[in-house]
mmCIF file of C-alpha atoms and ligand atoms in Angstrom:
data_model
loop_
_atom_site.group_PDB
_atom_site.id
_atom_site.type_symbol
_atom_site.label_atom_id
_atom_site.label_comp_id
_atom_site.label_asym_id
_atom_site.label_seq_id
_atom_site.Cartn_x
_atom_site.Cartn_y
_atom_site.Cartn_z
ATOM 1 C CA MET N 1 3.643 18.766 23.465
ATOM 2 C CA GLY N 2 2.459 19.213 19.867
ATOM 3 C CA VAL N 3 0.676 22.491 19.379
ATOM 4 C CA SER N 4 -2.391 22.534 17.151
ATOM 5 C CA PHE N 5 -3.896 25.469 15.367
ATOM 6 C CA ASP N 6 -6.136 26.129 12.425
ATOM 7 C CA LYS N 7 -4.520 27.253 9.183
ATOM 8 C CA ALA N 8 -5.977 30.159 7.238
ATOM 9 C CA ASP N 9 -7.876 27.728 4.979
ATOM 10 C CA GLY N 10 -9.521 26.137 8.018
ATOM 11 C CA SER N 11 -7.562 22.863 7.918
ATOM 12 C CA LEU N 12 -6.118 21.559 11.149
ATOM 13 C CA TRP N 13 -2.374 21.777 11.518
ATOM 14 C CA LEU N 14 -0.199 20.253 14.220
ATOM 15 C CA ASN N 15 3.335 21.187 15.191
ATOM 16 C CA PHE N 16 5.305 18.006 15.839
ATOM 17 C CA ASP N 17 7.476 17.909 18.917
ATOM 18 C CA VAL N 18 10.633 16.210 17.570
ATOM 19 C CA GLN N 19 12.647 14.186 20.102
ATOM 20 C CA PRO N 20 15.550 12.453 18.311
ATOM 21 C CA LYS N 21 16.531 9.047 19.691
ATOM 22 C CA ALA N 22 19.488 9.349 22.060
ATOM 23 C CA ASP N 23 21.185 6.070 21.077
ATOM 24 C CA ALA N 24 20.308 6.013 17.361
ATOM 25 C CA THR N 25 21.654 3.144 15.227
ATOM 26 C CA SER N 26 25.331 3.610 14.328
ATOM 27 C CA ASP N 27 26.361 4.175 10.706
ATOM 28 C CA ALA N 28 28.040 0.757 10.599
ATOM 29 C CA ASP N 29 25.000 -1.103 12.001
ATOM 30 C CA ARG N 30 22.656 0.748 9.666
ATOM 31 C CA ALA N 31 24.845 -0.004 6.626
ATOM 32 C CA ASP N 32 24.747 -3.671 7.619
ATOM 33 C CA LYS N 33 20.937 -3.656 7.922
ATOM 34 C CA LEU N 34 20.584 -1.899 4.572
ATOM 35 C CA LYS N 35 22.632 -4.525 2.696
ATOM 36 C CA ASP N 36 19.747 -6.859 1.953
ATOM 37 C CA PRO N 37 16.677 -5.539 3.764
ATOM 38 C CA GLY N 38 14.054 -7.693 1.989
ATOM 39 C CA PHE N 39 10.563 -6.457 2.863
ATOM 40 C CA GLY N 40 9.201 -5.257 6.196
ATOM 41 C CA ARG N 41 11.609 -6.691 8.748
ATOM 42 C CA VAL N 42 14.065 -3.809 9.195
ATOM 43 C CA PHE N 43 12.808 -0.597 10.809
ATOM 44 C CA THR N 44 14.142 2.925 11.235
ATOM 45 C CA ASP N 45 14.918 4.588 14.582
ATOM 46 C CA HIS N 46 11.849 6.807 14.921
ATOM 47 C CA MET N 47 8.083 6.965 14.601
ATOM 48 C CA ALA N 48 5.594 9.800 14.321
ATOM 49 C CA ILE N 49 2.612 9.601 16.650
ATOM 50 C CA VAL N 50 -0.498 11.718 17.144
ATOM 51 C CA ARG N 51 -3.347 11.084 19.570
ATOM 52 C CA TYR N 52 -7.058 11.722 19.320
ATOM 53 C CA SER N 53 -9.631 11.979 22.088
ATOM 54 C CA ALA N 54 -13.283 12.847 21.618
ATOM 55 C CA GLY N 55 -13.824 16.412 22.802
ATOM 56 C CA LYS N 56 -10.133 17.310 22.447
ATOM 57 C CA GLY N 57 -9.514 16.343 18.842
ATOM 58 C CA TRP N 58 -6.019 15.537 17.489
ATOM 59 C CA HIS N 59 -3.230 16.435 19.898
ATOM 60 C CA SER N 60 0.223 15.493 21.245
ATOM 61 C CA ALA N 61 1.934 15.205 17.846
ATOM 62 C CA ARG N 62 5.445 13.826 18.331
ATOM 63 C CA VAL N 63 8.330 12.320 16.463
ATOM 64 C CA GLU N 64 10.136 10.072 18.887
ATOM 65 C CA SER N 65 12.141 6.915 19.315
ATOM 66 C CA ARG N 66 10.333 3.895 17.811
ATOM 67 C CA ALA N 67 8.979 1.989 20.817
ATOM 68 C CA ASN N 68 6.271 -0.399 22.016
ATOM 69 C CA PHE N 69 2.775 0.925 22.655
ATOM 70 C CA PRO N 70 1.547 0.069 26.120
ATOM 71 C CA LEU N 71 -1.995 -1.250 25.486
ATOM 72 C CA ASP N 72 -4.550 -2.193 28.107
ATOM 73 C CA PRO N 73 -5.825 -5.739 27.356
ATOM 74 C CA ALA N 74 -9.307 -4.262 26.842
ATOM 75 C CA THR N 75 -8.170 -1.772 24.184
ATOM 76 C CA ALA N 76 -10.837 -1.743 21.457
ATOM 77 C CA VAL N 77 -8.541 -2.542 18.498
ATOM 78 C CA LEU N 78 -7.497 -5.833 20.122
ATOM 79 C CA HIS N 79 -11.105 -7.034 20.126
ATOM 80 C CA TYR N 80 -13.020 -5.473 17.243
ATOM 81 C CA ALA N 81 -10.217 -4.669 14.761
ATOM 82 C CA GLN N 82 -11.028 -0.998 14.299
ATOM 83 C CA GLU N 83 -7.762 -0.371 12.442
ATOM 84 C CA ILE N 84 -6.671 1.129 9.120
ATOM 85 C CA PHE N 85 -3.326 1.609 7.406
ATOM 86 C CA GLU N 86 -1.562 2.991 4.351
ATOM 87 C CA GLY N 87 1.573 2.196 2.371
ATOM 88 C CA LEU N 88 3.745 4.623 0.427
ATOM 89 C CA LYS N 89 7.425 4.988 -0.369
ATOM 90 C CA ALA N 90 10.258 7.521 -0.210
ATOM 91 C CA TYR N 91 12.862 7.258 -2.974
ATOM 92 C CA ARG N 92 16.432 8.558 -2.949
ATOM 93 C CA ARG N 93 17.140 10.687 -6.030
ATOM 94 C CA GLU N 94 20.501 10.633 -7.811
ATOM 95 C CA ASP N 95 21.150 14.222 -6.581
ATOM 96 C CA GLY N 96 20.817 12.969 -2.974
ATOM 97 C CA GLY N 97 17.331 14.435 -2.439
ATOM 98 C CA VAL N 98 14.233 12.442 -1.495
ATOM 99 C CA ASN N 99 10.918 12.009 -3.338
ATOM 100 C CA LEU N 100 7.549 10.907 -1.991
ATOM 101 C CA PHE N 101 5.128 9.484 -4.576
ATOM 102 C CA ARG N 102 1.550 10.827 -4.392
ATOM 103 C CA PRO N 103 1.346 11.184 -0.567
ATOM 104 C CA ASP N 104 -1.790 13.307 -1.046
ATOM 105 C CA ALA N 105 -3.535 10.277 -2.600
ATOM 106 C CA ASN N 106 -2.602 8.121 0.413
ATOM 107 C CA ALA N 107 -3.836 10.846 2.776
ATOM 108 C CA ARG N 108 -7.182 10.934 0.932
ATOM 109 C CA ARG N 109 -7.562 7.172 0.929
ATOM 110 C CA PHE N 110 -6.709 7.079 4.641
ATOM 111 C CA ARG N 111 -9.523 9.552 5.286
ATOM 112 C CA ASN N 112 -11.924 7.394 3.262
ATOM 113 C CA SER N 113 -10.817 4.313 5.189
ATOM 114 C CA ALA N 114 -11.396 6.164 8.492
ATOM 115 C CA ASP N 115 -14.849 7.167 7.335
ATOM 116 C CA ARG N 116 -15.821 3.575 6.437
ATOM 117 C CA MET N 117 -14.496 2.263 9.740
ATOM 118 C CA ALA N 118 -16.241 4.996 11.781
ATOM 119 C CA MET N 119 -12.880 6.372 12.968
ATOM 120 C CA ALA N 120 -11.773 9.980 13.482
ATOM 121 C CA PRO N 121 -10.426 11.291 10.157
ATOM 122 C CA VAL N 122 -6.787 12.418 10.206
ATOM 123 C CA PRO N 123 -6.564 15.803 8.454
ATOM 124 C CA GLU N 124 -4.679 15.299 5.180
ATOM 125 C CA ALA N 125 -2.146 18.019 6.086
ATOM 126 C CA VAL N 126 -1.380 16.235 9.366
ATOM 127 C CA PHE N 127 -0.996 12.866 7.602
ATOM 128 C CA ILE N 128 1.494 14.351 5.114
ATOM 129 C CA GLU N 129 3.358 16.330 7.785
ATOM 130 C CA ALA N 130 3.785 13.184 9.919
ATOM 131 C CA VAL N 131 5.182 11.287 6.914
ATOM 132 C CA GLU N 132 7.550 14.111 5.971
ATOM 133 C CA GLN N 133 8.799 14.569 9.531
ATOM 134 C CA LEU N 134 9.611 10.875 9.801
ATOM 135 C CA VAL N 135 11.337 10.753 6.411
ATOM 136 C CA GLN N 136 13.434 13.780 7.340
ATOM 137 C CA ILE N 137 14.654 12.432 10.676
ATOM 138 C CA ASP N 138 15.260 8.910 9.295
ATOM 139 C CA ARG N 139 16.575 9.934 5.864
ATOM 140 C CA ALA N 140 19.838 8.016 6.385
ATOM 141 C CA TRP N 141 17.722 4.821 6.283
ATOM 142 C CA ILE N 142 16.613 5.313 2.675
ATOM 143 C CA PRO N 143 18.501 2.727 0.641
ATOM 144 C CA GLY N 144 20.304 3.785 -2.521
ATOM 145 C CA GLY N 145 19.911 2.104 -5.910
ATOM 146 C CA GLU N 146 16.531 0.497 -6.538
ATOM 147 C CA GLY N 147 15.689 0.210 -2.833
ATOM 148 C CA SER N 148 13.259 2.557 -1.101
ATOM 149 C CA LEU N 149 11.847 3.453 2.294
ATOM 150 C CA TYR N 150 8.410 1.858 2.761
ATOM 151 C CA ILE N 151 6.302 4.113 4.970
ATOM 152 C CA ARG N 152 3.457 2.645 6.977
ATOM 153 C CA PRO N 153 0.951 5.132 8.468
ATOM 154 C CA PHE N 154 -1.728 3.421 10.573
ATOM 155 C CA MET N 155 -4.438 4.182 13.095
ATOM 156 C CA ILE N 156 -5.831 2.089 15.955
ATOM 157 C CA ALA N 157 -8.867 2.396 18.215
ATOM 158 C CA ASN N 158 -7.407 3.084 21.629
ATOM 159 C CA GLU N 159 -10.411 3.302 23.952
ATOM 160 C CA VAL N 160 -10.411 0.827 26.828
ATOM 161 C CA PHE N 161 -13.952 -0.522 26.506
ATOM 162 C CA LEU N 162 -15.498 -3.836 25.508
ATOM 163 C CA GLY N 163 -18.761 -2.433 24.154
ATOM 164 C CA VAL N 164 -19.109 -2.625 20.369
ATOM 165 C CA LYS N 165 -19.103 1.002 19.191
ATOM 166 C CA PRO N 166 -16.716 3.440 17.483
ATOM 167 C CA SER N 167 -13.824 4.216 19.819
ATOM 168 C CA SER N 168 -13.592 7.649 21.416
ATOM 169 C CA GLU N 169 -9.763 7.527 21.315
ATOM 170 C CA TYR N 170 -7.302 6.817 18.522
ATOM 171 C CA ILE N 171 -3.582 6.594 17.967
ATOM 172 C CA PHE N 172 -2.327 7.629 14.514
ATOM 173 C CA ALA N 173 1.275 6.600 13.956
ATOM 174 C CA VAL N 174 3.794 6.344 11.126
ATOM 175 C CA ILE N 175 6.698 3.892 11.009
ATOM 176 C CA ALA N 176 9.152 3.218 8.185
ATOM 177 C CA SER N 177 11.061 0.243 6.839
ATOM 178 C CA PRO N 178 13.880 0.248 4.274
ATOM 179 C CA VAL N 179 12.987 -2.284 1.592
ATOM 180 C CA GLY N 180 14.356 -4.052 -1.416
ATOM 181 C CA SER N 181 11.952 -6.175 -3.435
ATOM 182 C CA TYR N 182 8.600 -7.480 -2.078
ATOM 183 C CA PHE N 183 9.055 -10.734 -3.971
ATOM 184 C CA LYS N 184 12.267 -12.715 -3.748
ATOM 185 C CA GLY N 185 13.741 -12.478 -7.233
ATOM 186 C CA GLY N 186 12.644 -8.846 -7.846
ATOM 187 C CA PRO N 187 10.486 -8.260 -10.912
ATOM 188 C CA ALA N 188 10.769 -11.884 -12.052
ATOM 189 C CA PRO N 189 7.331 -13.298 -13.024
ATOM 190 C CA VAL N 190 5.189 -14.470 -10.102
ATOM 191 C CA SER N 191 2.733 -17.349 -9.901
ATOM 192 C CA ILE N 192 -0.769 -16.919 -8.511
ATOM 193 C CA TRP N 193 -3.402 -19.242 -7.090
ATOM 194 C CA VAL N 194 -7.070 -18.640 -7.901
ATOM 195 C CA SER N 195 -9.097 -18.806 -4.687
ATOM 196 C CA GLU N 196 -12.453 -20.332 -5.560
ATOM 197 C CA ASN N 197 -13.649 -20.938 -1.994
ATOM 198 C CA TYR N 198 -12.691 -17.746 -0.226
ATOM 199 C CA THR N 199 -13.649 -14.227 -1.268
ATOM 200 C CA ARG N 200 -11.983 -11.052 -0.082
ATOM 201 C CA ALA N 201 -14.807 -8.542 -0.021
ATOM 202 C CA ALA N 202 -18.558 -8.261 -0.398
ATOM 203 C CA VAL N 203 -20.625 -5.464 -1.904
ATOM 204 C CA GLY N 204 -21.223 -3.040 0.958
ATOM 205 C CA GLY N 205 -18.262 -4.469 2.865
ATOM 206 C CA THR N 206 -14.805 -3.025 3.388
ATOM 207 C CA GLY N 207 -12.984 -4.178 0.231
ATOM 208 C CA ALA N 208 -12.471 -0.633 -1.057
ATOM 209 C CA VAL N 209 -10.688 0.563 2.078
ATOM 210 C CA LYS N 210 -7.407 -0.398 3.662
ATOM 211 C CA CYS N 211 -8.345 -1.956 6.987
ATOM 212 C CA GLY N 212 -6.366 -4.690 8.687
ATOM 213 C CA GLY N 213 -9.400 -6.979 8.812
ATOM 214 C CA ASN N 214 -9.345 -7.388 5.022
ATOM 215 C CA TYR N 215 -5.846 -8.807 5.273
ATOM 216 C CA ALA N 216 -6.651 -11.071 8.219
ATOM 217 C CA ALA N 217 -9.521 -12.526 6.173
ATOM 218 C CA SER N 218 -7.202 -13.095 3.186
ATOM 219 C CA LEU N 219 -4.554 -15.093 5.044
ATOM 220 C CA ARG N 220 -6.220 -18.518 4.764
ATOM 221 C CA ALA N 221 -6.468 -18.122 1.005
ATOM 222 C CA GLN N 222 -2.886 -16.814 0.810
ATOM 223 C CA ALA N 223 -1.717 -19.842 2.836
ATOM 224 C CA GLU N 224 -3.511 -22.057 0.318
ATOM 225 C CA ALA N 225 -1.607 -20.305 -2.481
ATOM 226 C CA ILE N 226 1.715 -21.024 -0.757
ATOM 227 C CA GLU N 227 0.679 -24.674 -0.196
ATOM 228 C CA ARG N 228 0.075 -24.909 -3.977
ATOM 229 C CA GLY N 229 3.555 -23.531 -4.648
ATOM 230 C CA CYS N 230 2.315 -20.074 -5.706
ATOM 231 C CA ASP N 231 3.506 -16.618 -4.630
ATOM 232 C CA GLN N 232 0.143 -14.888 -4.240
ATOM 233 C CA VAL N 233 -3.595 -15.506 -4.181
ATOM 234 C CA VAL N 234 -6.036 -13.906 -6.624
ATOM 235 C CA PHE N 235 -9.638 -13.403 -5.486
ATOM 236 C CA LEU N 236 -12.802 -13.661 -7.575
ATOM 237 C CA ASP N 237 -16.006 -11.651 -7.180
ATOM 238 C CA PRO N 238 -18.054 -12.438 -4.080
ATOM 239 C CA ASN N 239 -21.350 -13.113 -5.860
ATOM 240 C CA GLU N 240 -20.576 -15.611 -8.625
ATOM 241 C CA HIS N 241 -16.895 -16.428 -8.029
ATOM 242 C CA ARG N 242 -16.352 -15.675 -11.708
ATOM 243 C CA ASN N 243 -14.735 -12.287 -12.280
ATOM 244 C CA VAL N 244 -11.173 -11.527 -11.243
ATOM 245 C CA GLU N 245 -10.962 -8.907 -8.482
ATOM 246 C CA GLU N 246 -7.437 -8.437 -7.118
ATOM 247 C CA LEU N 247 -4.557 -10.193 -5.396
ATOM 248 C CA GLY N 248 -4.095 -10.321 -1.615
ATOM 249 C CA GLY N 249 -2.074 -7.098 -1.694
ATOM 250 C CA MET N 250 -2.052 -5.916 -5.307
ATOM 251 C CA ASN N 251 -4.279 -4.898 -8.210
ATOM 252 C CA VAL N 252 -4.126 -6.715 -11.537
ATOM 253 C CA PHE N 253 -3.892 -5.725 -15.234
ATOM 254 C CA PHE N 254 -4.301 -7.690 -18.464
ATOM 255 C CA VAL N 255 -2.578 -6.860 -21.781
ATOM 256 C CA PHE N 256 -4.131 -8.000 -25.075
ATOM 257 C CA GLU N 257 -2.773 -8.697 -28.554
ATOM 258 C CA ASP N 258 -4.310 -5.467 -29.941
ATOM 259 C CA GLY N 259 -2.159 -3.521 -27.447
ATOM 260 C CA SER N 260 -5.077 -2.590 -25.157
ATOM 261 C CA LEU N 261 -5.131 -3.140 -21.391
ATOM 262 C CA SER N 262 -7.904 -3.941 -18.949
ATOM 263 C CA THR N 263 -8.186 -3.935 -15.177
ATOM 264 C CA PRO N 264 -11.108 -4.863 -12.882
ATOM 265 C CA PRO N 265 -13.438 -1.951 -12.097
ATOM 266 C CA LEU N 266 -13.511 -0.233 -8.697
ATOM 267 C CA GLY N 267 -16.188 -1.217 -6.202
ATOM 268 C CA THR N 268 -15.137 -4.016 -3.892
ATOM 269 C CA ILE N 269 -11.390 -3.740 -4.665
ATOM 270 C CA LEU N 270 -8.828 -1.355 -3.213
ATOM 271 C CA PRO N 271 -8.488 1.746 -5.429
ATOM 272 C CA GLY N 272 -4.733 1.335 -5.865
ATOM 273 C CA ILE N 273 -2.619 4.425 -6.363
ATOM 274 C CA THR N 274 -0.267 2.393 -8.553
ATOM 275 C CA ARG N 275 -3.310 1.175 -10.536
ATOM 276 C CA ASP N 276 -4.444 4.757 -11.072
ATOM 277 C CA SER N 277 -0.917 5.841 -12.093
ATOM 278 C CA ILE N 278 -0.589 2.961 -14.579
ATOM 279 C CA ILE N 279 -3.923 3.816 -16.193
ATOM 280 C CA ALA N 280 -2.691 7.398 -16.652
ATOM 281 C CA LEU N 281 0.727 6.370 -18.025
ATOM 282 C CA ALA N 282 -0.702 3.773 -20.421
ATOM 283 C CA ARG N 283 -3.356 6.174 -21.775
ATOM 284 C CA GLU N 284 -0.719 8.871 -22.169
ATOM 285 C CA ALA N 285 1.262 6.389 -24.295
ATOM 286 C CA GLY N 286 -1.793 6.061 -26.576
ATOM 287 C CA LYS N 287 -3.018 2.733 -25.213
ATOM 288 C CA THR N 288 -6.668 1.917 -24.605
ATOM 289 C CA VAL N 289 -7.307 0.987 -20.962
ATOM 290 C CA ARG N 290 -10.670 -0.511 -19.991
ATOM 291 C CA GLU N 291 -11.886 -0.795 -16.409
ATOM 292 C CA GLU N 292 -14.125 -3.808 -16.895
ATOM 293 C CA ALA N 293 -14.966 -7.208 -15.488
ATOM 294 C CA TYR N 294 -12.847 -10.113 -16.771
ATOM 295 C CA SER N 295 -13.679 -13.667 -15.814
ATOM 296 C CA ILE N 296 -11.234 -16.378 -14.838
ATOM 297 C CA ASP N 297 -12.659 -18.570 -17.637
ATOM 298 C CA GLN N 298 -12.022 -15.814 -20.207
ATOM 299 C CA TRP N 299 -8.506 -15.332 -18.809
ATOM 300 C CA ARG N 300 -7.776 -19.038 -19.298
ATOM 301 C CA ALA N 301 -9.283 -19.056 -22.810
ATOM 302 C CA ASP N 302 -7.445 -15.888 -23.894
ATOM 303 C CA ALA N 303 -4.126 -17.205 -22.566
ATOM 304 C CA ALA N 304 -4.665 -20.394 -24.598
ATOM 305 C CA SER N 305 -5.709 -18.606 -27.810
ATOM 306 C CA GLY N 306 -2.921 -16.040 -27.607
ATOM 307 C CA LYS N 307 -5.356 -13.118 -27.354
ATOM 308 C CA LEU N 308 -3.936 -12.354 -23.908
ATOM 309 C CA LYS N 309 -0.288 -11.380 -24.136
ATOM 310 C CA GLU N 310 0.577 -10.396 -20.553
ATOM 311 C CA ALA N 311 -0.815 -10.031 -17.068
ATOM 312 C CA PHE N 312 0.771 -8.162 -14.194
ATOM 313 C CA ALA N 313 0.186 -7.285 -10.556
ATOM 314 C CA CYS N 314 0.806 -3.815 -9.181
ATOM 315 C CA GLY N 315 0.988 -2.003 -5.873
ATOM 316 C CA THR N 316 3.273 0.154 -3.770
ATOM 317 C CA ALA N 317 5.115 -2.819 -2.292
ATOM 318 C CA ALA N 318 5.091 -4.948 -5.469
ATOM 319 C CA VAL N 319 5.618 -2.048 -7.962
ATOM 320 C CA ILE N 320 4.777 -3.939 -11.197
ATOM 321 C CA SER N 321 5.293 -7.693 -11.112
ATOM 322 C CA PRO N 322 4.551 -9.781 -14.213
ATOM 323 C CA ILE N 323 2.303 -12.812 -13.661
ATOM 324 C CA GLY N 324 3.860 -15.837 -15.350
ATOM 325 C CA LYS N 325 1.626 -18.654 -14.184
ATOM 326 C CA VAL N 326 -1.952 -19.043 -12.936
ATOM 327 C CA CYS N 327 -2.845 -22.136 -10.901
ATOM 328 C CA SER N 328 -6.354 -23.249 -10.017
ATOM 329 C CA ALA N 329 -8.366 -26.331 -9.123
ATOM 330 C CA LYS N 330 -9.363 -26.452 -12.812
ATOM 331 C CA GLY N 331 -5.736 -26.629 -13.967
ATOM 332 C CA ASP N 332 -2.755 -24.341 -14.494
ATOM 333 C CA PHE N 333 -1.886 -22.073 -17.398
ATOM 334 C CA THR N 334 1.053 -19.851 -18.295
ATOM 335 C CA ILE N 335 1.105 -16.354 -19.724
ATOM 336 C CA ASN N 336 3.678 -15.161 -22.238
ATOM 337 C CA GLY N 337 5.476 -18.496 -21.832
ATOM 338 C CA GLY N 338 5.991 -17.661 -18.166
ATOM 339 C CA ALA N 339 8.261 -14.718 -19.037
ATOM 340 C CA ALA N 340 8.057 -11.007 -18.166
ATOM 341 C CA GLY N 341 6.309 -9.048 -20.933
ATOM 342 C CA ASP N 342 7.474 -5.859 -22.645
ATOM 343 C CA VAL N 343 4.363 -3.850 -21.740
ATOM 344 C CA ALA N 344 4.623 -4.664 -18.023
ATOM 345 C CA MET N 345 8.343 -3.988 -17.927
ATOM 346 C CA GLY N 346 7.997 -0.813 -20.018
ATOM 347 C CA LEU N 347 5.327 0.575 -17.688
ATOM 348 C CA ARG N 348 7.395 -0.441 -14.686
ATOM 349 C CA LYS N 349 10.383 1.518 -16.009
ATOM 350 C CA LYS N 350 8.231 4.584 -16.742
ATOM 351 C CA LEU N 351 6.769 4.515 -13.236
ATOM 352 C CA VAL N 352 10.000 3.965 -11.296
ATOM 353 C CA ASP N 353 11.839 6.564 -13.393
ATOM 354 C CA ILE N 354 9.272 9.133 -12.239
ATOM 355 C CA GLN N 355 9.428 7.895 -8.635
ATOM 356 C CA TYR N 356 13.244 8.166 -8.496
ATOM 357 C CA GLY N 357 13.244 11.537 -10.269
ATOM 358 C CA ARG N 358 14.907 10.200 -13.447
ATOM 359 C CA ALA N 359 11.952 11.193 -15.661
ATOM 360 C CA ALA N 360 9.887 14.392 -15.787
ATOM 361 C CA ASP N 361 7.001 14.510 -13.308
ATOM 362 C CA THR N 362 4.355 15.813 -15.696
ATOM 363 C CA HIS N 363 1.466 14.709 -13.435
ATOM 364 C CA ASN N 364 2.647 16.501 -10.303
ATOM 365 C CA TRP N 365 2.905 13.168 -8.476
ATOM 366 C CA ILE N 366 6.214 13.854 -6.736
ATOM 367 C CA LYS N 367 6.571 15.678 -3.449
ATOM 368 C CA LYS N 368 10.203 16.511 -2.748
ATOM 369 C CA VAL N 369 10.959 16.136 0.953
ATOM 370 C CA LEU N 370 14.648 16.995 0.733
HETATM 371 N N1 PLP O 1 -4.936 -4.109 -3.464
HETATM 372 C C1 PLP O 1 -4.608 -4.459 -2.208
HETATM 373 C C2 PLP O 1 -5.461 -5.452 -1.509
HETATM 374 C C3 PLP O 1 -3.485 -3.890 -1.586
HETATM 375 O O1 PLP O 1 -3.145 -4.235 -0.344
HETATM 376 C C4 PLP O 1 -2.700 -2.964 -2.308
HETATM 377 C C5 PLP O 1 -1.521 -2.366 -1.685
HETATM 378 O O2 PLP O 1 -1.588 -1.376 -1.050
HETATM 379 C C6 PLP O 1 -3.096 -2.615 -3.595
HETATM 380 C C7 PLP O 1 -4.208 -3.213 -4.143
HETATM 381 C C8 PLP O 1 -2.345 -1.601 -4.381
HETATM 382 O O3 PLP O 1 -2.526 -0.307 -3.867
HETATM 383 P P1 PLP O 1 -1.443 0.811 -4.021
HETATM 384 O O4 PLP O 1 -1.063 0.832 -5.454
HETATM 385 O O5 PLP O 1 -2.114 2.064 -3.591
HETATM 386 O O6 PLP O 1 -0.299 0.438 -3.153
HETATM 387 C C1 COI O 2 1.276 -2.050 -0.176
HETATM 388 O O1 COI O 2 1.650 -2.298 -1.301
HETATM 389 O O2 COI O 2 1.468 -0.940 0.358
HETATM 390 C C2 COI O 2 0.552 -3.033 0.602
HETATM 391 O O3 COI O 2 -0.110 -2.634 1.506
HETATM 392 C C3 COI O 2 0.661 -4.438 0.248
HETATM 393 C C4 COI O 2 0.976 -5.334 1.397
HETATM 394 C C5 COI O 2 2.363 -5.135 1.925
HETATM 395 C C6 COI O 2 -0.067 -5.313 2.452
#
């Protein structure tokens, strides 16, 4: 049973009861699964799990064999989607150690998501400890080279009750999946479909937090993108369907001929940790970065005039992926002749070099786990 106590600074701490899986995957089977993992279909042997009950708080912290959750058919999350999640990665360094990238930022965003969804906040120290415990026990699953271990913390409302109200019970869990590239073809330029009928988030809604419902609501538009032969959907603002917001699972940046960059402002979009890191890296390199609205019409006009040099998508799963082509009901256009641009690829290299420990971590973004 996980033991909880308060640390000297008042933050809640939980001791995880670690129960290694008895019949863990063999080295040969794991090596086979790590050959070409793709994204999100291969999973490690363990999970971290912590439970919450009103009156008792967070308790029963465990690291155990990855297994099904038994859920009563009336469990709240199955009906009213009170669910949040996070995404971060562990990277294998050349010296054999392991880096996490900005786990504190994910822990903070998870707390904000919990707040918006009226869920019990997971103490940031507990979030990070759960992630570290899982990475340690499943470290053999971290691919070498440019692969990484995608870590998925999530929380579900676990009360068995059909009334519409915040649940009095939650399960916080962390699972992990060794991954290669999110897009087939790695950082090759992607094509995106402009969704003019569906919006992702409204002012006052849940666009700025990472709840499963946002993704459920995006799937119809994403399916439309695939039907049009595109990789991803890009959403416009909910009021006028004019300004670019973000992709289904990524933020977006624009690069102009004067060397400056712009990205849509925060509000109804997810405050991406990659977005924030790119802003810092670009400014550090002397570039101007504006957080300002940019309309789809301006995007089309700037691509045609040559004022816009590059566009790219970014996120934990996608890293930095150049956007080569934009398709919409009003016609298609290409960016940079459909090729990956130097600014996108330069920023990508800077970012991944820090993540893999090949470049100095001057921002204190890296947490060494091993
Ligand atoms: N926007 C959406 C909708 C996302 O799902 C993601 C991915 O998590 C991002 C942006 C990028 O966020 P981050 O860089 O923190 O992964
Ligand atoms: C991420 O990049 O972590 C995401 O959540 C994107 C997608 C896999 C949902």
